[in-house]
mmCIF file of C-alpha atoms in Angstrom:
data_model
loop_
_atom_site.group_PDB
_atom_site.id
_atom_site.type_symbol
_atom_site.label_atom_id
_atom_site.label_comp_id
_atom_site.label_asym_id
_atom_site.label_seq_id
_atom_site.Cartn_x
_atom_site.Cartn_y
_atom_site.Cartn_z
ATOM 1 C CA MET A 1 143.858 9.413 30.544
ATOM 2 C CA ILE A 2 143.484 12.153 28.422
ATOM 3 C CA GLN A 3 140.714 11.390 26.001
ATOM 4 C CA LEU A 4 141.335 12.071 22.171
ATOM 5 C CA PRO A 5 138.349 14.824 20.996
ATOM 6 C CA GLU A 6 136.360 13.643 17.803
ATOM 7 C CA TYR A 7 137.953 15.068 14.954
ATOM 8 C CA ALA A 8 141.292 13.696 16.336
ATOM 9 C CA MET A 9 140.150 10.479 15.958
ATOM 10 C CA THR A 10 140.114 10.963 12.227
ATOM 11 C CA GLY A 11 143.508 11.214 12.254
ATOM 12 C CA VAL A 12 145.750 8.224 12.193
ATOM 13 C CA TYR A 13 143.766 6.395 13.473
ATOM 14 C CA GLY A 14 140.886 7.069 11.290
ATOM 15 C CA LYS A 15 142.736 6.633 9.089
ATOM 16 C CA SER A 16 143.558 3.260 10.067
ATOM 17 C CA ARG A 17 140.359 2.251 9.617
ATOM 18 C CA GLN A 18 139.424 3.698 6.180
ATOM 19 C CA ILE A 19 142.258 1.198 4.889
ATOM 20 C CA LYS A 20 140.661 -1.319 6.447
ATOM 21 C CA ARG A 21 137.755 -1.072 5.429
ATOM 22 C CA LEU A 22 138.663 -0.487 1.934
ATOM 23 C CA THR A 23 141.258 -3.927 2.175
ATOM 24 C CA SER A 24 138.077 -5.988 2.897
ATOM 25 C CA SER A 25 136.353 -4.348 0.089
ATOM 26 C CA LEU A 26 138.888 -5.057 -1.797
ATOM 27 C CA PHE A 27 139.291 -8.702 -0.556
ATOM 28 C CA LEU A 28 135.957 -9.859 -1.604
ATOM 29 C CA ALA A 29 135.565 -8.407 -4.422
ATOM 30 C CA LEU A 30 138.360 -10.076 -5.241
ATOM 31 C CA ALA A 31 137.108 -13.180 -3.967
ATOM 32 C CA ALA A 32 133.929 -13.110 -5.886
ATOM 33 C CA VAL A 33 136.010 -13.398 -8.635
ATOM 34 C CA LEU A 34 137.851 -15.491 -7.912
ATOM 35 C CA LEU A 35 134.850 -17.616 -7.525
ATOM 36 C CA ILE A 36 133.075 -16.461 -10.755
ATOM 37 C CA VAL A 37 136.303 -18.243 -12.375
ATOM 38 C CA THR A 38 137.295 -21.359 -10.602
ATOM 39 C CA LYS A 39 133.251 -22.442 -10.759
ATOM 40 C CA PRO A 40 132.839 -25.658 -12.107
ATOM 41 C CA ALA A 41 131.093 -26.742 -15.361
ATOM 42 C CA VAL A 42 127.890 -27.815 -14.371
ATOM 43 C CA ALA A 43 128.728 -31.215 -15.131
ATOM 44 C CA PHE A 44 126.970 -33.374 -18.299
ATOM 45 C CA GLN A 45 123.707 -35.274 -17.003
ATOM 46 C CA VAL A 46 123.477 -39.541 -17.902
ATOM 47 C CA GLN A 47 120.675 -41.984 -18.354
ATOM 48 C CA VAL A 48 120.853 -45.285 -18.262
ATOM 49 C CA SER A 49 119.061 -47.604 -20.004
ATOM 50 C CA PRO A 50 117.609 -50.440 -18.930
ATOM 51 C CA THR A 51 117.911 -49.253 -15.223
ATOM 52 C CA SER A 52 118.192 -52.782 -15.127
ATOM 53 C CA PRO A 53 119.812 -54.994 -17.768
ATOM 54 C CA GLN A 54 120.849 -58.652 -18.055
ATOM 55 C CA LEU A 55 122.760 -60.943 -19.677
ATOM 56 C CA GLY A 56 122.710 -59.800 -23.827
ATOM 57 C CA ASP A 57 120.896 -56.643 -23.713
ATOM 58 C CA THR A 58 122.074 -53.792 -24.583
ATOM 59 C CA ILE A 59 123.345 -51.115 -22.472
ATOM 60 C CA SER A 60 121.972 -47.641 -23.726
ATOM 61 C CA VAL A 61 124.123 -44.824 -22.236
ATOM 62 C CA VAL A 62 122.560 -41.610 -23.410
ATOM 63 C CA ILE A 63 124.129 -37.980 -22.288
ATOM 64 C CA SER A 64 123.839 -34.872 -22.193
ATOM 65 C CA GLY A 65 124.068 -31.393 -20.846
ATOM 66 C CA VAL A 66 127.398 -31.764 -23.807
ATOM 67 C CA ASN A 67 128.624 -27.981 -24.484
ATOM 68 C CA SER A 68 129.773 -27.523 -28.584
ATOM 69 C CA GLY A 69 132.879 -25.906 -27.456
ATOM 70 C CA ASP A 70 134.005 -28.978 -24.902
ATOM 71 C CA SER A 71 135.589 -32.895 -25.940
ATOM 72 C CA GLN A 72 133.170 -35.216 -27.646
ATOM 73 C CA PRO A 73 133.394 -37.558 -23.605
ATOM 74 C CA THR A 74 134.334 -41.328 -23.909
ATOM 75 C CA VAL A 75 132.924 -43.892 -22.072
ATOM 76 C CA THR A 76 134.318 -47.221 -21.184
ATOM 77 C CA MET A 77 132.999 -50.066 -20.122
ATOM 78 C CA GLY A 78 135.701 -53.354 -18.786
ATOM 79 C CA GLY A 79 137.839 -51.548 -20.569
ATOM 80 C CA LYS A 80 137.173 -50.892 -23.497
ATOM 81 C CA ASN A 81 135.746 -47.394 -24.625
ATOM 82 C CA TYR A 82 133.002 -47.758 -26.537
ATOM 83 C CA PRO A 83 131.828 -45.152 -29.610
ATOM 84 C CA LEU A 84 128.971 -42.024 -29.084
ATOM 85 C CA PHE A 85 127.319 -40.480 -31.246
ATOM 86 C CA SER A 86 125.684 -37.900 -32.010
ATOM 87 C CA VAL A 87 121.160 -38.468 -31.271
ATOM 88 C CA GLY A 88 120.595 -34.087 -31.228
ATOM 89 C CA GLY A 89 120.634 -30.930 -29.771
ATOM 90 C CA ASP A 90 123.229 -31.803 -26.629
ATOM 91 C CA ARG A 91 122.646 -35.214 -26.486
ATOM 92 C CA TYR A 92 125.075 -38.288 -27.631
ATOM 93 C CA ARG A 93 124.402 -42.021 -27.153
ATOM 94 C CA ALA A 94 126.834 -45.708 -26.703
ATOM 95 C CA LEU A 95 125.580 -48.454 -27.230
ATOM 96 C CA ILE A 96 127.272 -51.410 -24.108
ATOM 97 C CA PRO A 97 126.392 -55.297 -25.722
ATOM 98 C CA THR A 98 126.833 -57.342 -23.164
ATOM 99 C CA THR A 99 126.333 -61.388 -23.543
ATOM 100 C CA PRO A 100 126.035 -64.818 -21.964
ATOM 101 C CA LEU A 101 130.005 -64.769 -21.312
ATOM 102 C CA ASP A 102 129.867 -61.830 -19.504
ATOM 103 C CA GLN A 103 129.860 -62.668 -16.043
ATOM 104 C CA PRO A 104 127.220 -60.079 -13.650
ATOM 105 C CA GLY A 105 127.947 -58.226 -10.848
ATOM 106 C CA ALA A 106 128.414 -54.289 -10.539
ATOM 107 C CA LYS A 107 129.574 -52.532 -14.096
ATOM 108 C CA SER A 108 131.359 -49.586 -13.728
ATOM 109 C CA ILE A 109 130.546 -47.002 -16.726
ATOM 110 C CA GLN A 110 133.540 -43.923 -16.703
ATOM 111 C CA ILE A 111 131.994 -41.449 -18.537
ATOM 112 C CA SER A 112 134.752 -38.579 -19.725
ATOM 113 C CA ASN A 113 134.962 -35.787 -21.324
ATOM 114 C CA GLY A 114 138.966 -34.332 -20.001
ATOM 115 C CA SER A 115 137.312 -31.205 -18.079
ATOM 116 C CA GLN A 116 134.834 -33.495 -16.450
ATOM 117 C CA GLN A 117 133.911 -36.426 -15.071
ATOM 118 C CA SER A 118 131.556 -39.333 -13.621
ATOM 119 C CA ASN A 119 130.990 -42.751 -12.766
ATOM 120 C CA VAL A 120 127.914 -44.544 -13.268
ATOM 121 C CA SER A 121 127.296 -48.086 -11.768
ATOM 122 C CA VAL A 122 125.159 -50.705 -13.492
ATOM 123 C CA GLN A 123 124.405 -54.421 -11.549
ATOM 124 C CA LEU A 124 124.463 -56.831 -14.870
ATOM 125 C CA ARG A 125 122.020 -59.274 -13.254
ATOM 126 C CA ASP A 126 122.316 -62.567 -14.583
ATOM 127 C CA ARG A 127 120.211 -64.747 -16.341
ATOM 128 C CA ARG A 128 119.362 -69.012 -17.210
ATOM 129 C CA PHE A 129 119.274 -70.281 -20.109
ATOM 130 C CA PRO A 130 118.620 -73.004 -22.040
ATOM 131 C CA THR A 131 121.016 -75.772 -22.497
ATOM 132 C CA GLN A 132 120.723 -79.198 -25.239
ATOM 133 C CA SER A 133 123.326 -81.828 -24.897
ATOM 134 C CA ILE A 134 124.712 -82.899 -28.951
ATOM 135 C CA TRP A 135 126.329 -86.428 -29.219
ATOM 136 C CA LEU A 136 128.802 -86.449 -32.875
ATOM 137 C CA PRO A 137 130.834 -89.453 -34.140
ATOM 138 C CA PRO A 138 133.894 -89.765 -33.011
ATOM 139 C CA ASP A 139 134.885 -90.031 -36.610
ATOM 140 C CA SER A 140 133.092 -87.051 -37.921
ATOM 141 C CA ALA A 141 135.122 -83.874 -38.677
ATOM 142 C CA GLY A 142 132.035 -81.970 -39.798
ATOM 143 C CA ARG A 143 131.620 -79.319 -42.202
ATOM 144 C CA ARG A 144 134.485 -76.560 -40.625
ATOM 145 C CA GLY A 145 134.211 -73.403 -42.892
ATOM 146 C CA THR A 146 136.658 -71.470 -45.063
ATOM 147 C CA ASP A 147 139.368 -69.167 -44.159
ATOM 148 C CA TYR A 148 136.921 -66.576 -46.500
ATOM 149 C CA GLU A 149 133.714 -67.056 -45.256
ATOM 150 C CA PHE A 150 135.268 -66.515 -42.079
ATOM 151 C CA ASP A 151 136.903 -63.215 -42.800
ATOM 152 C CA ARG A 152 134.231 -62.021 -44.793
ATOM 153 C CA VAL A 153 131.672 -61.941 -41.466
ATOM 154 C CA ASP A 154 134.943 -61.485 -39.164
ATOM 155 C CA GLU A 155 135.113 -58.331 -41.171
ATOM 156 C CA PHE A 156 131.428 -57.376 -40.519
ATOM 157 C CA LYS A 157 131.148 -57.241 -37.497
ATOM 158 C CA ARG A 158 133.986 -55.301 -37.392
ATOM 159 C CA ILE A 159 131.651 -52.376 -38.988
ATOM 160 C CA VAL A 160 130.932 -49.016 -37.496
ATOM 161 C CA THR A 161 129.929 -46.019 -39.433
ATOM 162 C CA PRO A 162 127.614 -43.215 -38.000
ATOM 163 C CA GLU A 163 124.554 -42.466 -39.134
ATOM 164 C CA ARG A 164 122.265 -44.783 -38.112
ATOM 165 C CA HIS A 165 118.831 -46.493 -40.562
ATOM 166 C CA TRP A 166 117.058 -48.098 -37.953
ATOM 167 C CA ASN A 167 114.279 -46.617 -36.737
ATOM 168 C CA GLY A 168 111.653 -48.011 -33.424
ATOM 169 C CA PRO A 169 111.499 -51.711 -32.909
ATOM 170 C CA PHE A 170 112.906 -53.498 -35.077
ATOM 171 C CA LEU A 171 110.443 -56.284 -36.816
ATOM 172 C CA ARG A 172 110.183 -60.301 -37.067
ATOM 173 C CA PRO A 173 111.800 -61.262 -40.112
ATOM 174 C CA SER A 174 110.465 -63.992 -40.397
ATOM 175 C CA SER A 175 107.284 -65.629 -39.817
ATOM 176 C CA GLY A 176 107.572 -69.110 -39.103
ATOM 177 C CA GLU A 177 108.107 -70.933 -35.185
ATOM 178 C CA VAL A 178 110.787 -70.102 -33.170
ATOM 179 C CA THR A 179 112.937 -73.230 -33.195
ATOM 180 C CA THR A 180 115.842 -71.833 -31.410
ATOM 181 C CA ILE A 181 116.604 -69.171 -28.695
ATOM 182 C CA TYR A 182 119.186 -66.366 -28.395
ATOM 183 C CA GLY A 183 121.428 -67.940 -25.719
ATOM 184 C CA VAL A 184 121.424 -71.118 -25.531
ATOM 185 C CA ARG A 185 124.745 -73.282 -24.175
ATOM 186 C CA ARG A 186 125.687 -76.577 -25.223
ATOM 187 C CA TYR A 187 126.930 -79.953 -23.922
ATOM 188 C CA TYR A 188 129.302 -81.818 -26.958
ATOM 189 C CA ASN A 189 129.329 -85.553 -26.626
ATOM 190 C CA GLY A 190 128.487 -84.888 -22.815
ATOM 191 C CA GLU A 191 131.091 -81.807 -21.882
ATOM 192 C CA PHE A 192 130.582 -78.877 -22.359
ATOM 193 C CA ALA A 193 131.670 -75.489 -24.767
ATOM 194 C CA PRO A 194 132.188 -72.401 -21.464
ATOM 195 C CA ASN A 195 133.003 -70.304 -25.451
ATOM 196 C CA TYR A 196 129.382 -71.168 -26.414
ATOM 197 C CA TYR A 197 126.041 -69.765 -27.415
ATOM 198 C CA HIS A 198 123.230 -69.560 -30.012
ATOM 199 C CA ARG A 199 124.519 -66.473 -31.599
ATOM 200 C CA GLY A 200 120.625 -65.297 -32.629
ATOM 201 C CA VAL A 201 117.385 -66.692 -33.603
ATOM 202 C CA ASP A 202 115.999 -69.735 -35.990
ATOM 203 C CA TYR A 203 112.958 -69.713 -37.469
ATOM 204 C CA ALA A 204 111.589 -72.909 -38.727
ATOM 205 C CA ALA A 205 109.818 -72.327 -41.726
ATOM 206 C CA PRO A 206 109.788 -73.739 -45.924
ATOM 207 C CA THR A 207 112.502 -73.701 -48.032
ATOM 208 C CA GLY A 208 110.789 -70.031 -49.571
ATOM 209 C CA SER A 209 109.585 -68.523 -46.816
ATOM 210 C CA PRO A 210 110.264 -65.188 -47.442
ATOM 211 C CA VAL A 211 112.979 -63.357 -45.270
ATOM 212 C CA ILE A 212 112.312 -59.465 -44.393
ATOM 213 C CA ALA A 213 114.968 -56.648 -43.160
ATOM 214 C CA PRO A 214 114.060 -55.640 -39.725
ATOM 215 C CA ALA A 215 114.733 -52.355 -39.438
ATOM 216 C CA ALA A 216 116.078 -50.041 -42.250
ATOM 217 C CA GLY A 217 120.332 -50.102 -43.636
ATOM 218 C CA ARG A 218 122.862 -51.265 -46.083
ATOM 219 C CA VAL A 219 124.254 -55.031 -48.192
ATOM 220 C CA VAL A 220 127.571 -54.858 -47.122
ATOM 221 C CA LEU A 221 127.588 -58.584 -46.762
ATOM 222 C CA VAL A 222 126.666 -61.231 -49.717
ATOM 223 C CA GLY A 223 128.219 -64.749 -49.999
ATOM 224 C CA ARG A 224 126.761 -68.145 -51.283
ATOM 225 C CA GLU A 225 127.116 -71.280 -50.347
ATOM 226 C CA SER A 226 128.993 -72.348 -54.048
ATOM 227 C CA GLN A 227 131.825 -69.651 -53.049
ATOM 228 C CA GLY A 228 132.890 -70.969 -49.715
ATOM 229 C CA PHE A 229 130.287 -70.055 -47.137
ATOM 230 C CA GLU A 230 130.490 -74.111 -46.003
ATOM 231 C CA ILE A 231 129.151 -74.011 -42.950
ATOM 232 C CA HIS A 232 126.712 -70.218 -42.981
ATOM 233 C CA GLY A 233 125.266 -70.363 -46.500
ATOM 234 C CA ASP A 234 124.431 -68.395 -48.582
ATOM 235 C CA THR A 235 124.512 -65.128 -45.927
ATOM 236 C CA ILE A 236 122.728 -61.649 -46.255
ATOM 237 C CA GLY A 237 124.223 -58.486 -43.318
ATOM 238 C CA ILE A 238 122.454 -55.459 -42.592
ATOM 239 C CA ASP A 239 124.310 -52.236 -41.096
ATOM 240 C CA HIS A 240 121.830 -50.470 -40.071
ATOM 241 C CA GLY A 241 124.500 -48.141 -38.841
ATOM 242 C CA GLN A 242 126.381 -47.347 -35.053
ATOM 243 C CA GLY A 243 127.743 -50.904 -35.039
ATOM 244 C CA VAL A 244 124.127 -52.372 -35.382
ATOM 245 C CA THR A 245 124.536 -54.688 -37.888
ATOM 246 C CA SER A 246 122.321 -58.006 -38.898
ATOM 247 C CA ILE A 247 123.005 -61.329 -40.090
ATOM 248 C CA PHE A 248 120.911 -63.928 -41.226
ATOM 249 C CA LEU A 249 122.716 -67.496 -42.780
ATOM 250 C CA HIS A 250 121.237 -70.387 -44.834
ATOM 251 C CA LEU A 251 118.859 -69.319 -46.933
ATOM 252 C CA SER A 252 117.754 -70.460 -50.506
ATOM 253 C CA ARG A 253 117.788 -66.713 -52.224
ATOM 254 C CA ILE A 254 119.385 -63.871 -51.991
ATOM 255 C CA ASP A 255 117.621 -60.619 -53.388
ATOM 256 C CA VAL A 256 119.746 -58.341 -52.411
ATOM 257 C CA GLN A 257 123.478 -57.006 -53.314
ATOM 258 C CA GLU A 258 125.666 -55.611 -51.586
ATOM 259 C CA GLY A 259 125.845 -51.376 -50.977
ATOM 260 C CA GLN A 260 122.463 -51.726 -51.554
ATOM 261 C CA MET A 261 119.698 -50.184 -49.587
ATOM 262 C CA VAL A 262 116.821 -51.387 -47.848
ATOM 263 C CA THR A 263 113.861 -50.401 -46.089
ATOM 264 C CA ALA A 264 111.836 -51.812 -42.742
ATOM 265 C CA GLY A 265 109.737 -54.889 -43.576
ATOM 266 C CA GLN A 266 111.380 -55.284 -47.383
ATOM 267 C CA THR A 267 111.940 -59.420 -48.457
ATOM 268 C CA ILE A 268 115.357 -59.590 -49.397
ATOM 269 C CA GLY A 269 115.556 -63.560 -49.200
ATOM 270 C CA ALA A 270 114.042 -66.632 -48.733
ATOM 271 C CA ILE A 271 113.902 -69.465 -45.869
ATOM 272 C CA GLY A 272 116.962 -72.409 -47.059
ATOM 273 C CA SER A 273 119.215 -74.994 -45.632
ATOM 274 C CA THR A 274 122.212 -74.342 -46.949
ATOM 275 C CA GLY A 275 125.592 -74.817 -45.432
ATOM 276 C CA ALA A 276 126.027 -76.302 -41.896
ATOM 277 C CA SER A 277 121.654 -76.647 -41.302
ATOM 278 C CA THR A 278 119.372 -79.770 -40.305
ATOM 279 C CA GLY A 279 116.455 -78.596 -42.268
ATOM 280 C CA PRO A 280 115.384 -75.028 -44.120
ATOM 281 C CA HIS A 281 114.873 -72.419 -40.928
ATOM 282 C CA LEU A 282 116.646 -68.343 -40.580
ATOM 283 C CA HIS A 283 119.106 -68.393 -38.992
ATOM 284 C CA TRP A 284 118.996 -64.230 -37.928
ATOM 285 C CA GLY A 285 122.341 -62.584 -35.797
ATOM 286 C CA LEU A 286 122.223 -58.647 -34.304
ATOM 287 C CA TYR A 287 124.984 -57.732 -33.580
ATOM 288 C CA VAL A 288 126.422 -54.190 -30.771
ATOM 289 C CA HIS A 289 129.807 -53.405 -31.923
ATOM 290 C CA GLY A 290 130.984 -56.758 -32.649
ATOM 291 C CA GLN A 291 129.407 -58.514 -29.751
ATOM 292 C CA CYS A 292 126.079 -60.823 -31.117
ATOM 293 C CA VAL A 293 123.033 -59.057 -28.706
ATOM 294 C CA ASP A 294 119.863 -60.544 -27.748
ATOM 295 C CA PRO A 295 117.249 -59.406 -30.304
ATOM 296 C CA VAL A 296 114.099 -59.957 -28.495
ATOM 297 C CA PRO A 297 115.052 -55.812 -26.437
ATOM 298 C CA TRP A 298 115.423 -54.974 -30.026
ATOM 299 C CA ARG A 299 111.776 -56.084 -30.783
ATOM 300 C CA PHE A 300 109.834 -55.491 -28.731
ATOM 301 C CA ASP A 301 111.228 -52.068 -26.461
ATOM 302 C CA GLY A 302 113.000 -50.949 -29.578
ATOM 303 C CA ILE A 303 116.623 -49.046 -28.743
ATOM 304 C CA GLU A 304 116.264 -45.239 -29.818
#
């Protein structure tokens, strides 16, 4: 065997090893650049509250870590999109209503901004609502209401404005005794009404007792029995912003006008028995994106 001297190995064989080392270095450099280019962006963070919601709760979805150059994320549950509103910095929030008519169980919330997507599973707990039995005479048609009042109220429930007017927990709109709570189900003449639930809270108090705004907002609906509000009676609707609205029914007096801004605790009217009412009381309904939710968590816990 002929052994080549060391200097001879720096010829063809040495250059070959140098080329291999150079090629390897270039490959590693390109791989590093490729990793930098293709490294995925940091995913946004999602916080859902309450963590264990029940029927009637409002689900708050807060998204943080959204870059200013990214597309605004979308929030979807049950095939329906819910608008997001900025709550400061890189944080956005969507409110999702639930009602007694929803099916309990696992719910999937999808959050996407085009380049990123996150799925959050929420277990919506069942809840037992009280039931009432109402017996109506066969020949009693009762008050059916007018197209005018239903059109006005439906239009009111669809209002979604970007500015948030409320701050902190909502106030109790009346000091009267609670006579009917949210979510009560009913039997009419022995038959269960599957699509009915009491959409609000009733407070009984003498006629003329004050009604206050539970939170700040703009008065966007004033309806009177004399103008065709046969079912609702004298009515006030307040837009609290970002899809949250309050409606007050059966009033004896209205102290505000449409377009007026009101503050939390401000007197807006008085309890009465106008419209379809069996006695003086206030019906307060709290709506989120057109669905009536339980106002109790809004009063005691608040949604910021």
